[in-house]
Coordinates of C-alpha atoms in Angstrom, one line a residue:
Chain A
M1 CA 5.8 -17.5 25.3
R2 CA 4.9 -13.8 24.8
I3 CA 8.2 -11.9 24.5
V4 CA 8.9 -8.2 24.5
I5 CA 12.2 -7.3 22.9
A6 CA 13.6 -3.8 23.3
L7 CA 16.1 -3.1 20.5
G8 CA 19.1 -1.0 21.4
G9 CA 20.3 1.8 19.2
N10 CA 23.1 -0.3 17.7
A11 CA 20.5 -2.6 16.1
L12 CA 19.7 0.3 13.9
L13 CA 23.0 2.2 13.6
R14 CA 26.5 1.1 14.7
R15 CA 28.7 3.7 16.4
G16 CA 30.5 5.9 13.9
E17 CA 28.5 4.8 10.9
P18 CA 27.0 7.6 8.7
M19 CA 23.3 7.8 9.4
T20 CA 22.0 7.0 5.9
A21 CA 18.8 5.1 5.3
E22 CA 20.9 2.5 3.6
H23 CA 23.1 1.8 6.7
Q24 CA 20.1 1.7 9.0
R25 CA 18.3 -0.7 6.7
A26 CA 21.4 -2.9 6.5
N27 CA 21.5 -3.1 10.3
V28 CA 17.8 -3.6 10.6
R29 CA 18.1 -6.5 8.1
V30 CA 20.7 -8.2 10.5
A31 CA 18.5 -7.6 13.5
A32 CA 15.5 -9.0 11.6
Q33 CA 17.2 -12.3 11.2
A34 CA 17.4 -12.7 15.0
L35 CA 13.8 -11.3 15.5
A36 CA 12.4 -13.7 12.8
R37 CA 13.8 -16.7 14.7
V38 CA 11.9 -15.6 17.8
A39 CA 8.8 -14.7 15.9
K40 CA 8.6 -18.2 14.4
E41 CA 8.4 -19.8 17.9
H42 CA 6.7 -17.1 20.1
E43 CA 4.4 -14.1 20.3
L44 CA 6.6 -11.2 19.7
V45 CA 6.4 -7.5 20.6
I46 CA 9.3 -5.3 19.4
S47 CA 10.2 -1.9 20.7
H48 CA 13.2 0.2 19.8
G49 CA 15.4 3.3 20.6
N50 CA 15.4 6.4 18.4
G51 CA 18.1 8.7 19.9
P52 CA 20.3 9.2 16.8
Q53 CA 17.3 9.4 14.5
V54 CA 15.6 12.1 16.6
G55 CA 19.0 13.8 16.7
L56 CA 19.3 13.9 12.9
L57 CA 15.8 15.2 12.5
A58 CA 16.6 18.0 15.0
L59 CA 19.8 18.8 13.1
Q60 CA 18.0 18.8 9.7
G61 CA 15.2 21.0 11.2
A62 CA 17.8 23.5 12.5
A63 CA 19.7 23.6 9.2
Y64 CA 16.6 24.6 7.2
K65 CA 16.0 28.2 8.2
D66 CA 12.7 28.8 6.4
A67 CA 10.5 26.7 8.8
E68 CA 10.4 26.3 12.5
A69 CA 11.8 23.0 13.7
Y70 CA 9.2 20.6 15.1
P71 CA 9.0 19.9 18.8
L72 CA 10.4 16.6 20.3
D73 CA 7.1 14.8 20.6
V74 CA 6.5 15.3 16.8
L75 CA 10.0 14.3 16.0
G76 CA 9.5 11.2 18.1
A77 CA 6.4 10.4 16.2
E78 CA 8.3 10.7 12.9
T79 CA 10.9 8.2 14.1
Q80 CA 8.3 5.7 15.1
G81 CA 7.0 5.8 11.6
M82 CA 10.5 5.6 10.0
I83 CA 12.0 2.9 12.2
G84 CA 8.8 0.9 12.4
Y85 CA 8.7 0.9 8.6
L86 CA 12.2 -0.5 8.3
V87 CA 11.7 -3.2 10.9
E88 CA 8.2 -4.2 9.6
Q89 CA 9.5 -4.4 6.0
E90 CA 12.7 -6.3 6.7
L91 CA 11.0 -8.7 9.2
G92 CA 8.2 -9.2 6.8
N93 CA 10.8 -10.3 4.2
L94 CA 11.9 -13.2 6.5
L95 CA 8.5 -14.4 7.9
P96 CA 5.9 -16.3 5.9
F97 CA 3.6 -13.8 4.1
E98 CA 0.7 -15.1 6.2
R99 CA 2.2 -13.8 9.4
P100 CA 0.7 -10.3 10.0
I101 CA 2.9 -7.5 11.4
A102 CA 1.4 -4.3 12.9
T103 CA 3.4 -1.2 13.7
L104 CA 1.4 0.9 16.2
L105 CA 2.0 4.5 17.0
T106 CA 2.5 4.7 20.7
M107 CA 1.8 7.6 23.1
V108 CA 3.0 7.4 26.7
E109 CA 1.7 9.5 29.6
V110 CA 4.1 11.1 32.0
D111 CA 3.5 13.0 35.2
P112 CA 3.7 16.8 35.1
D113 CA 5.1 16.5 38.7
D114 CA 7.8 14.1 37.7
P115 CA 11.1 15.4 39.3
A116 CA 12.7 15.0 35.9
F117 CA 11.0 18.3 34.8
T118 CA 13.0 20.3 37.4
D119 CA 16.2 18.6 36.4
P120 CA 16.5 18.0 32.7
T121 CA 19.4 15.6 31.9
K122 CA 19.0 14.3 28.4
F123 CA 21.1 16.0 25.7
V124 CA 19.3 16.4 22.3
G125 CA 20.0 18.0 19.0
P126 CA 22.9 20.1 17.6
I127 CA 25.9 21.4 19.5
Y128 CA 26.4 25.2 20.0
D129 CA 28.9 27.5 21.5
E130 CA 27.9 29.0 24.8
A131 CA 26.6 32.3 23.5
A132 CA 24.5 30.7 20.8
A133 CA 23.2 28.1 23.2
K134 CA 22.2 30.8 25.7
A135 CA 20.5 32.9 23.0
L136 CA 18.4 29.9 21.9
A137 CA 17.6 29.1 25.6
A138 CA 16.3 32.6 26.0
E139 CA 14.4 32.6 22.7
K140 CA 12.8 29.2 22.9
G141 CA 12.6 28.5 26.6
W142 CA 15.1 25.7 26.3
V143 CA 17.4 24.5 29.1
V144 CA 21.0 24.3 27.8
K145 CA 24.1 22.7 29.5
P146 CA 27.7 22.2 28.7
D147 CA 28.4 18.8 26.9
G148 CA 32.2 18.5 26.9
A149 CA 33.6 21.5 25.0
H150 CA 30.2 22.5 23.6
W151 CA 26.8 23.4 24.7
R152 CA 23.6 21.5 24.0
R153 CA 19.9 21.5 24.8
V154 CA 18.9 19.2 27.6
V155 CA 15.4 17.9 28.1
P156 CA 13.7 16.0 30.9
S157 CA 13.5 12.2 31.0
P158 CA 10.4 11.5 33.0
R159 CA 9.2 8.0 34.0
P160 CA 6.6 6.4 31.8
K161 CA 3.2 6.1 33.6
R162 CA 0.7 4.8 31.1
I163 CA 0.8 3.4 27.5
F164 CA -2.4 4.5 25.6
E165 CA -2.5 1.9 22.8
L166 CA -2.4 -1.3 24.9
R167 CA -5.8 -2.5 23.8
P168 CA -5.0 -2.5 20.0
M169 CA -1.6 -4.1 20.8
R170 CA -3.3 -6.9 22.7
W171 CA -6.0 -7.5 20.0
V172 CA -3.5 -7.8 17.2
L173 CA -1.2 -10.0 19.3
E174 CA -4.1 -12.3 20.1
H175 CA -4.6 -12.7 16.3
G176 CA -1.0 -13.8 15.9
A177 CA 0.5 -10.5 14.7
V178 CA 4.0 -9.4 15.5
V179 CA 3.7 -6.0 17.1
I180 CA 6.2 -3.1 16.6
C181 CA 5.4 -0.3 19.1
A182 CA 6.6 2.1 21.8
G183 CA 9.5 3.3 19.6
G184 CA 11.9 5.7 21.3
G185 CA 10.1 4.9 24.6
G186 CA 6.8 6.2 23.2
I187 CA 5.8 9.8 22.4
P188 CA 5.8 11.7 25.7
T189 CA 2.4 13.2 26.5
M190 CA 0.7 14.6 29.6
Y191 CA -2.7 15.9 30.7
A192 CA -2.4 19.7 30.6
R193 CA -3.0 21.4 34.0
G194 CA -6.1 23.4 34.5
E195 CA -7.7 22.2 31.3
D196 CA -10.3 19.5 31.1
R197 CA -8.2 16.3 30.7
R198 CA -6.6 17.6 27.5
L199 CA -3.7 15.4 26.4
V200 CA -0.7 17.4 25.0
G201 CA 2.8 16.5 23.7
V202 CA 5.7 17.1 25.9
E203 CA 9.3 18.2 25.0
A204 CA 10.9 15.3 26.8
V205 CA 12.4 11.9 26.1
I206 CA 11.2 8.7 27.8
D207 CA 13.8 6.0 28.4
K208 CA 12.9 3.2 26.0
D209 CA 14.0 0.4 28.4
L210 CA 11.8 1.7 31.2
A211 CA 8.9 2.2 28.8
S212 CA 9.4 -1.3 27.3
S213 CA 9.4 -2.7 30.9
L214 CA 6.0 -1.1 31.5
L215 CA 4.8 -2.4 28.1
A216 CA 6.0 -6.0 29.0
R217 CA 4.2 -5.8 32.4
D218 CA 1.0 -4.4 30.9
L219 CA 1.0 -7.0 28.1
E220 CA 1.6 -9.8 30.6
A221 CA 4.7 -10.9 28.7
D222 CA 6.5 -14.1 29.9
L223 CA 9.9 -12.6 29.1
Y224 CA 11.3 -9.2 28.6
V225 CA 14.6 -9.0 26.6
M226 CA 16.8 -5.9 26.3
A227 CA 19.0 -6.5 23.2
T228 CA 22.0 -4.2 23.3
D229 CA 25.7 -4.1 22.2
V230 CA 27.2 -5.8 25.3
D231 CA 26.9 -9.5 26.1
A232 CA 25.8 -9.0 29.7
V233 CA 25.7 -6.7 32.8
Y234 CA 28.9 -6.5 34.7
R235 CA 29.4 -5.7 38.4
D236 CA 32.3 -3.3 39.1
W237 CA 32.8 -2.8 35.3
G238 CA 36.3 -1.6 34.5
T239 CA 37.8 -2.6 37.8
P240 CA 39.9 -5.7 38.7
E241 CA 36.8 -7.1 40.5
Q242 CA 34.7 -6.9 37.3
T243 CA 32.2 -9.8 37.4
R244 CA 29.8 -10.9 34.7
L245 CA 26.2 -11.3 36.1
E246 CA 24.5 -14.4 34.7
H247 CA 21.6 -15.1 37.0
V248 CA 20.5 -12.6 39.7
T249 CA 17.4 -11.7 41.6
P250 CA 15.8 -8.2 41.6
E251 CA 16.9 -7.8 45.2
E252 CA 20.5 -8.6 44.5
L253 CA 20.5 -6.3 41.5
G254 CA 18.9 -3.5 43.6
A255 CA 21.8 -3.7 46.1
M256 CA 24.4 -3.0 43.4
Q257 CA 25.4 0.3 41.8
F258 CA 25.5 1.0 38.1
P259 CA 26.4 4.1 36.1
A260 CA 23.2 6.2 35.5
G261 CA 23.9 6.9 31.9
S262 CA 24.5 3.4 30.4
M263 CA 23.4 0.3 32.3
G264 CA 21.4 2.1 35.0
P265 CA 18.0 2.3 33.2
K266 CA 18.4 -1.3 31.8
V267 CA 19.1 -2.7 35.2
D268 CA 16.1 -0.8 36.7
A269 CA 13.9 -1.9 33.8
A270 CA 14.8 -5.6 34.3
R271 CA 14.5 -5.4 38.1
E272 CA 11.0 -3.7 37.9
F273 CA 9.7 -6.3 35.4
A274 CA 11.0 -9.3 37.3
A275 CA 9.9 -8.0 40.7
A276 CA 6.4 -7.1 39.5
T277 CA 5.7 -10.2 37.5
G278 CA 7.8 -13.0 38.9
K279 CA 8.9 -13.5 35.3
R280 CA 12.4 -13.3 33.8
A281 CA 14.1 -10.2 32.2
A282 CA 17.3 -10.7 30.2
I283 CA 19.9 -8.2 29.0
G284 CA 22.5 -9.2 26.4
S285 CA 23.4 -8.9 22.7
L286 CA 21.0 -9.4 19.9
E287 CA 23.4 -11.9 18.3
Q288 CA 22.8 -14.2 21.3
I289 CA 19.0 -13.9 21.0
D290 CA 18.4 -17.6 21.2
G291 CA 20.4 -17.9 24.4
L292 CA 18.6 -14.8 25.8
V293 CA 15.2 -16.4 25.1
A294 CA 16.4 -19.7 26.6
G295 CA 18.0 -18.1 29.6
T296 CA 21.4 -19.4 28.8
A297 CA 23.1 -16.2 27.7
G298 CA 23.3 -12.6 28.9
T299 CA 22.2 -11.4 32.4
N300 CA 19.0 -13.0 33.6
V301 CA 17.0 -11.3 36.3
A302 CA 14.2 -13.3 38.1
P303 CA 13.0 -13.7 41.6
A304 CA 14.5 -16.4 43.7
G305 CA 12.4 -19.6 43.5
S306 CA 10.3 -18.3 40.6
G307 CA 11.7 -21.1 38.4
A308 CA 12.3 -18.5 35.8
N309 CA 16.0 -18.2 36.4
Chain B
M1 CA -22.0 2.2 9.0
R2 CA -18.3 1.6 8.3
I3 CA -16.9 4.8 6.9
V4 CA -13.5 5.6 5.4
I5 CA -12.7 9.3 5.3
A6 CA -9.7 10.5 3.3
L7 CA -8.5 13.9 4.7
G8 CA -7.2 16.4 2.1
G9 CA -4.1 18.4 2.6
N10 CA -6.0 21.4 3.9
A11 CA -7.3 19.5 6.9
L12 CA -3.6 19.7 8.1
L13 CA -2.4 22.9 6.6
R14 CA -4.2 25.8 4.9
R15 CA -2.7 27.3 1.7
G16 CA -0.1 29.9 2.5
E17 CA 0.2 29.0 6.2
P18 CA 3.8 28.5 7.6
M19 CA 4.3 24.7 8.1
T20 CA 4.8 24.8 11.9
A21 CA 3.8 22.0 14.1
E22 CA 1.5 24.5 15.8
H23 CA -0.4 25.4 12.7
Q24 CA -0.8 21.8 11.7
R25 CA -2.0 20.9 15.2
A26 CA -4.6 23.8 15.2
N27 CA -5.9 22.6 11.8
V28 CA -6.0 19.0 13.0
R29 CA -8.0 20.1 16.0
V30 CA -10.6 21.6 13.8
A31 CA -10.7 18.5 11.6
A32 CA -11.0 16.3 14.7
Q33 CA -14.3 18.1 15.7
A34 CA -15.8 16.8 12.5
L35 CA -14.2 13.4 12.7
A36 CA -15.3 12.9 16.3
R37 CA -19.0 13.5 15.4
V38 CA -18.7 10.7 12.8
A39 CA -16.8 8.4 15.2
K40 CA -19.5 8.7 17.8
E41 CA -22.1 7.2 15.4
H42 CA -20.1 5.0 13.1
E43 CA -17.1 2.7 12.6
L44 CA -14.4 5.1 11.3
V45 CA -11.2 4.7 9.3
I46 CA -9.2 7.9 8.6
S47 CA -6.6 8.3 5.9
H48 CA -4.8 11.5 5.0
G49 CA -2.5 13.3 2.6
N50 CA 1.2 14.1 3.3
G51 CA 2.4 16.2 0.3
P52 CA 3.5 19.4 2.2
Q53 CA 5.0 17.4 5.1
V54 CA 7.1 15.2 2.8
G55 CA 8.1 18.3 1.0
L56 CA 9.3 19.9 4.2
L57 CA 11.3 16.8 5.2
A58 CA 12.9 16.8 1.8
L59 CA 13.8 20.5 2.2
Q60 CA 15.2 19.9 5.7
G61 CA 17.2 16.9 4.5
A62 CA 18.7 18.9 1.6
A63 CA 19.6 21.8 3.9
Y64 CA 21.6 19.6 6.3
K65 CA 24.7 18.8 4.4
D66 CA 26.4 16.4 6.8
A67 CA 24.0 13.5 6.1
E68 CA 22.4 12.1 3.0
A69 CA 18.7 12.8 2.7
Y70 CA 16.4 9.9 3.2
P71 CA 14.6 8.3 0.2
L72 CA 10.9 9.0 -0.3
D73 CA 9.6 5.8 1.2
V74 CA 11.3 6.6 4.4
L75 CA 10.1 10.2 4.4
G76 CA 6.6 8.9 3.8
A77 CA 6.9 6.6 6.8
E78 CA 8.0 9.6 8.9
T79 CA 4.9 11.6 7.9
Q80 CA 2.6 8.7 8.8
G81 CA 4.0 8.8 12.3
M82 CA 3.9 12.5 12.6
I83 CA 0.4 13.2 11.1
G84 CA -1.0 10.0 12.7
Y85 CA 0.2 11.3 16.1
L86 CA -1.5 14.7 15.7
V87 CA -4.8 13.1 14.5
E88 CA -4.8 10.4 17.2
Q89 CA -4.0 12.8 20.0
E90 CA -6.5 15.5 19.0
L91 CA -9.3 13.0 18.1
G92 CA -8.6 11.3 21.4
N93 CA -9.2 14.5 23.3
L94 CA -12.7 14.7 21.9
L95 CA -13.8 11.0 22.2
P96 CA -14.6 9.2 25.5
F97 CA -11.3 7.8 26.9
E98 CA -12.7 4.3 26.5
R99 CA -12.8 4.6 22.7
P100 CA -9.6 3.1 21.4
I101 CA -7.7 4.7 18.5
A102 CA -5.0 2.8 16.5
T103 CA -2.6 4.5 14.1
L104 CA -1.2 1.7 11.8
L105 CA 1.8 2.1 9.6
T106 CA 0.7 1.2 6.1
M107 CA 2.8 -0.1 3.2
V108 CA 1.2 -0.4 -0.2
E109 CA 2.4 -2.6 -3.1
V110 CA 2.8 -1.1 -6.5
D111 CA 3.5 -2.8 -9.8
P112 CA 7.1 -2.5 -11.2
D113 CA 5.5 -2.5 -14.7
D114 CA 3.1 0.4 -13.8
P115 CA 3.3 2.8 -16.8
A116 CA 3.9 5.6 -14.2
F117 CA 7.5 4.5 -13.8
T118 CA 8.3 5.4 -17.5
D119 CA 6.5 8.8 -17.1
P120 CA 7.1 10.4 -13.6
T121 CA 4.7 13.3 -13.1
K122 CA 4.7 14.2 -9.4
F123 CA 6.9 17.1 -8.3
V124 CA 8.6 16.6 -4.9
G125 CA 11.1 18.5 -2.8
P126 CA 13.1 21.8 -3.3
I127 CA 13.2 23.9 -6.4
Y128 CA 16.5 24.3 -8.3
D129 CA 17.8 26.2 -11.3
E130 CA 18.2 24.1 -14.5
A131 CA 22.0 23.5 -14.0
A132 CA 21.7 22.4 -10.4
A133 CA 18.7 20.2 -11.2
K134 CA 20.5 18.5 -14.0
A135 CA 23.6 17.9 -11.9
L136 CA 21.5 16.3 -9.2
A137 CA 19.7 14.2 -11.8
A138 CA 23.0 12.9 -13.0
E139 CA 24.4 12.4 -9.5
K140 CA 21.3 10.8 -7.9
G141 CA 19.6 9.2 -10.8
W142 CA 16.6 11.6 -10.4
V143 CA 14.3 12.7 -13.2
V144 CA 13.9 16.5 -13.1
K145 CA 11.5 18.7 -15.0
P146 CA 10.7 22.4 -15.3
D147 CA 8.0 23.5 -12.8
G148 CA 7.1 27.1 -13.9
A149 CA 10.3 29.2 -13.8
H150 CA 12.2 26.5 -11.7
W151 CA 13.2 22.9 -12.0
R152 CA 12.2 20.2 -9.6
R153 CA 12.5 16.5 -9.1
V154 CA 9.6 14.4 -10.4
V155 CA 8.7 10.9 -9.2
P156 CA 6.2 8.3 -10.5
S157 CA 2.7 8.0 -9.1
P158 CA 1.9 4.4 -9.6
R159 CA -1.5 2.9 -8.8
P160 CA -2.0 1.2 -5.5
K161 CA -2.2 -2.6 -5.9
R162 CA -2.4 -4.1 -2.4
I163 CA -2.4 -2.8 1.2
F164 CA -0.4 -5.1 3.5
E165 CA -1.8 -4.2 6.9
L166 CA -5.5 -5.0 6.2
R167 CA -5.9 -7.7 8.7
P168 CA -4.7 -5.7 11.8
M169 CA -6.9 -2.8 10.5
R170 CA -9.9 -5.1 10.4
W171 CA -9.2 -6.7 13.8
V172 CA -9.0 -3.4 15.7
L173 CA -12.0 -2.0 13.8
E174 CA -14.0 -5.0 14.9
H175 CA -13.1 -4.2 18.5
G176 CA -14.5 -0.7 18.1
A177 CA -11.2 1.2 17.5
V178 CA -11.0 4.3 15.2
V179 CA -8.2 3.4 12.7
I180 CA -5.8 6.0 11.3
C181 CA -3.9 4.5 8.4
A182 CA -2.7 4.7 4.8
G183 CA -1.3 8.1 5.3
G184 CA 0.0 9.8 2.2
G185 CA -1.5 7.0 0.2
G186 CA 0.7 4.4 2.0
I187 CA 4.4 3.8 1.8
P188 CA 5.1 2.7 -1.8
T189 CA 6.8 -0.7 -2.0
M190 CA 7.3 -3.4 -4.6
Y191 CA 8.7 -6.9 -4.9
A192 CA 12.2 -6.6 -6.3
R193 CA 12.7 -8.2 -9.7
G194 CA 14.8 -11.4 -9.8
E195 CA 15.1 -11.8 -6.1
D196 CA 12.9 -14.1 -4.1
R197 CA 9.8 -12.1 -3.2
R198 CA 11.8 -9.4 -1.4
L199 CA 9.7 -6.3 -0.6
V200 CA 11.6 -3.0 -1.1
G201 CA 10.7 0.7 -0.8
V202 CA 10.1 2.7 -3.9
E203 CA 10.9 6.3 -4.7
A204 CA 7.4 7.2 -5.7
V205 CA 4.2 8.8 -4.4
I206 CA 0.8 7.0 -4.3
D207 CA -2.3 9.1 -4.8
K208 CA -4.0 9.1 -1.4
D209 CA -7.5 9.2 -2.8
L210 CA -6.9 6.1 -5.0
A211 CA -5.2 4.3 -2.1
S212 CA -8.1 5.2 0.2
S213 CA -10.5 4.0 -2.4
L214 CA -8.8 0.6 -2.4
L215 CA -8.7 0.7 1.4
A216 CA -12.5 1.4 1.5
R217 CA -13.2 -1.5 -0.9
D218 CA -10.9 -4.0 1.0
L219 CA -12.4 -3.0 4.4
E220 CA -15.9 -3.4 2.9
A221 CA -16.8 0.2 3.9
D222 CA -20.4 1.3 3.5
L223 CA -19.3 4.8 2.6
Y224 CA -16.1 6.4 1.2
V225 CA -15.7 10.2 1.9
M226 CA -13.0 12.4 0.4
A227 CA -12.9 15.5 2.5
T228 CA -11.3 18.4 0.6
D229 CA -11.4 22.2 0.4
V230 CA -14.2 22.5 -2.2
D231 CA -17.9 21.8 -1.5
A232 CA -18.4 19.5 -4.5
V233 CA -17.2 18.4 -7.9
Y234 CA -18.2 20.7 -10.8
R235 CA -18.7 19.8 -14.4
D236 CA -17.1 22.4 -16.8
W237 CA -15.5 24.2 -13.9
G238 CA -14.7 27.8 -14.7
T239 CA -16.9 28.0 -17.8
P240 CA -20.3 29.6 -18.1
E241 CA -21.8 26.0 -18.2
Q242 CA -20.3 25.2 -14.8
T243 CA -22.6 22.7 -13.0
R244 CA -22.4 21.4 -9.5
L245 CA -22.7 17.6 -9.4
E246 CA -24.8 16.4 -6.5
H247 CA -25.9 12.9 -7.4
V248 CA -24.2 11.0 -10.2
T249 CA -23.6 7.4 -11.2
P250 CA -20.1 6.0 -11.9
E251 CA -21.1 5.7 -15.5
E252 CA -22.1 9.4 -15.8
L253 CA -18.9 10.5 -14.1
G254 CA -16.8 8.2 -16.3
A255 CA -18.2 10.0 -19.4
M256 CA -17.1 13.5 -18.1
Q257 CA -13.6 15.1 -18.3
F258 CA -11.8 16.5 -15.3
P259 CA -8.4 18.1 -14.9
A260 CA -5.7 15.4 -14.2
G261 CA -4.0 17.3 -11.4
S262 CA -6.8 18.3 -9.1
M263 CA -10.2 16.6 -9.3
G264 CA -9.2 13.8 -11.6
P265 CA -7.9 11.3 -9.0
K266 CA -10.8 12.0 -6.6
V267 CA -13.3 11.4 -9.4
D268 CA -11.6 8.2 -10.4
A269 CA -11.4 7.1 -6.7
A270 CA -15.1 7.7 -6.2
R271 CA -16.1 6.0 -9.4
E272 CA -14.0 2.9 -8.7
F273 CA -15.4 2.5 -5.2
A274 CA -19.0 3.0 -6.2
A275 CA -18.8 0.8 -9.3
A276 CA -17.0 -2.0 -7.4
T277 CA -19.2 -2.1 -4.3
G278 CA -22.5 -0.6 -5.2
K279 CA -22.1 1.7 -2.3
R280 CA -21.8 5.5 -2.2
A281 CA -18.7 7.7 -2.4
A282 CA -18.9 11.4 -1.5
I283 CA -16.6 14.3 -2.3
G284 CA -17.0 17.6 -0.4
S285 CA -15.7 19.8 2.4
L286 CA -14.9 18.5 5.9
E287 CA -17.1 21.3 7.4
Q288 CA -20.1 19.6 5.8
I289 CA -19.1 16.2 7.1
D290 CA -22.6 15.5 8.5
G291 CA -24.2 16.2 5.1
L292 CA -21.5 14.1 3.4
V293 CA -22.3 11.2 5.7
A294 CA -26.1 11.6 5.2
G295 CA -25.7 12.0 1.4
T296 CA -27.2 15.5 1.5
A297 CA -24.1 17.6 0.8
G298 CA -21.2 17.4 -1.7
T299 CA -21.0 15.2 -4.8
N300 CA -22.4 11.8 -4.2
V301 CA -21.5 8.9 -6.5
A302 CA -23.5 5.7 -6.5
P303 CA -24.8 3.2 -9.1
A304 CA -28.3 3.8 -10.4
G305 CA -30.9 1.8 -8.4
S306 CA -28.4 1.0 -5.6
G307 CA -30.5 2.9 -3.2
A308 CA -27.3 4.6 -2.0
N309 CA -27.8 7.8 -3.8

C-alpha cells in the first residue's frame, strides 16, 4: 500500500515539555520506531505539524531586537528543514542503509479569496498585553485578539488548494524512497493579484491534516492516517452519551458535530479523503500504528460497500 | 550539460545589509534571474551558503532566555528550509510552470577523526567579552577564541565525506527538475563511536564549496561553478604582481598559495573537482554566469589537454 501518515504535534513534543532539540529528538526517535515498521512493509509518505516550533521561532525572533523577525512563510520553511531533518535522521537509523529517504520542501497554494482571510482565527507567536498588542497591530498590520487573559496575533487558516512539489514526491516514491514533506501543512503561498502569475509567501497557517488529506488524494494513497494523541474520534465527547467511533462512512461523519479547534479539521480531512477516493482514512494514536494500518484500531472512515472499512 | 552552481553568501545578503527576509528575498530574486538563464539550457543543481543565516538564528536563540538554543546541526537544517524556500519560489517565478523544482534536505557525513575536531577554526554566533565567553565555554563545552576585540565560539570545519541524499537528487534531475540542495555545505553528521552505526548531528560547519565540489563529482556534473562576489581568482592578490587567473590547470593552482579564509576553500574545491573528473570548474561572479558557463569569464580550472579549458 501507499500510505500517507500525518504526524500530530505530540509526536515531536509532549505537552508541557521544554522545547529543546533534545526533547524533540527523543520524541521523534519514538515516532520513528512506529514509522519504520510501516516503511518496511509499505510505500510511506510522512507529513507533520509545526505549531510549537513556529511559535518558538517567533518568540526568538521577537526577543532579538537587532533584526526584524521573519514572516510566517519563512518561519514555516525553517521548521520544514528542522523537523524534516530530525525525522529523516532518526528514521534512517532504523531502516536499512539502502532505503532512501527524501525530505522535500513543500509550498502550498491558497486562494486570496478564501474567507479565512477576512476572519483570521489561528493564534501565533508571543502573548502581549492589550496596549502592546494593539501597537504592534498598528505598526505591522497584524490582527490581534484576546487569548484568555492576554492578547496575541491571529492569522488566517485558508484551505490548501494545490501542492507544488507533487511530481518530485511521486518520482522518489516510485524509486522506493520514504518521503517527508508538507510539514506544517506546507508553506502558504498565493499568486499575487494584478501581477503576472507571481507566487508570493502568505502570512497564514494551513491546517496540516487538511493539507495532508490533499496530499494523500493527489498521490493516490491507499490509506491516509492521522496519528495524534487520542486513540480515536468520539461522538458527544465529554457527555454521558460519549461513543467511540470505530468504523464510519463519510456521510455518517458529515452528519455529526465536532469542536472546530481540535477534532474538526481531522474529521473533515478524513471525510474528504474517503469520499473522494473510496479509500480508508484512519485517526488514532501513533502507538497503535499497526492497528491503524490494518484497520483494527482508531477511527476508520470509508464509504459504505467500499470494502475498505 | 549538468551544472552544479554553489551560490556565495552575497547572492543572499550583501555586506552591511540588514538581514531581513525582504532583503534576502530581493537578492535571491536577482540571483534567480541568472539561475533561470542557466536552467533554461541545462540540468541545474543549486547549492548555497548559510553563514549569516545560521548566525542570526544563533543570536535569536541566545536572546530568548526561556528556551535552550538549538545546536548547529538543527540550525543548519532550518536554514536549508528557509533559503531553499526563497530560491525555489523566486526561481519558480521565472521558469515555465511545467519545470519542476525540488529542494532536498541534505545531510553530509564527516569523519570523527577529522583533524578539524582537534583544531576548531570557524567563528559562529554572538560576540562576548572574555569572561562571558569562558563561562559559556565551561557551561556548554564550547571552544571560544578571541575574534578581534571580542570573543566568540569556534567550531570545527571538517571535510565532507559522503552526501546521503544523492539518489533522490539523481532521480529528480533525471526527470528534468532543478535541484536545490546541500545548503550551508549540508547538515554535518557522523556515525557515533561505539554504537551500532547510529547517525548523529555534529556541532560543526562544513565548507559549502568543498561540499558542493563533492556533490558535483558524485552527480557527475559536467561543470562546477562557484558564484561569488569577485570576478576571478587572483595570484598575489593585493601586491604589485597581482595577476588575474583565467585558465589554469589543477596542478598549476596546487602550486600557488591562497589565504585560508577566503579563496583557499574555493581554489581547493575547484582543483579537486577538475583533477578528479577531467571537467572544468569555474570561479567568478554570478552576474557573469553566462560567461562562467561558457568558460569565457572568471577563473577556469581544468586539466591540460582535457579540452575543457
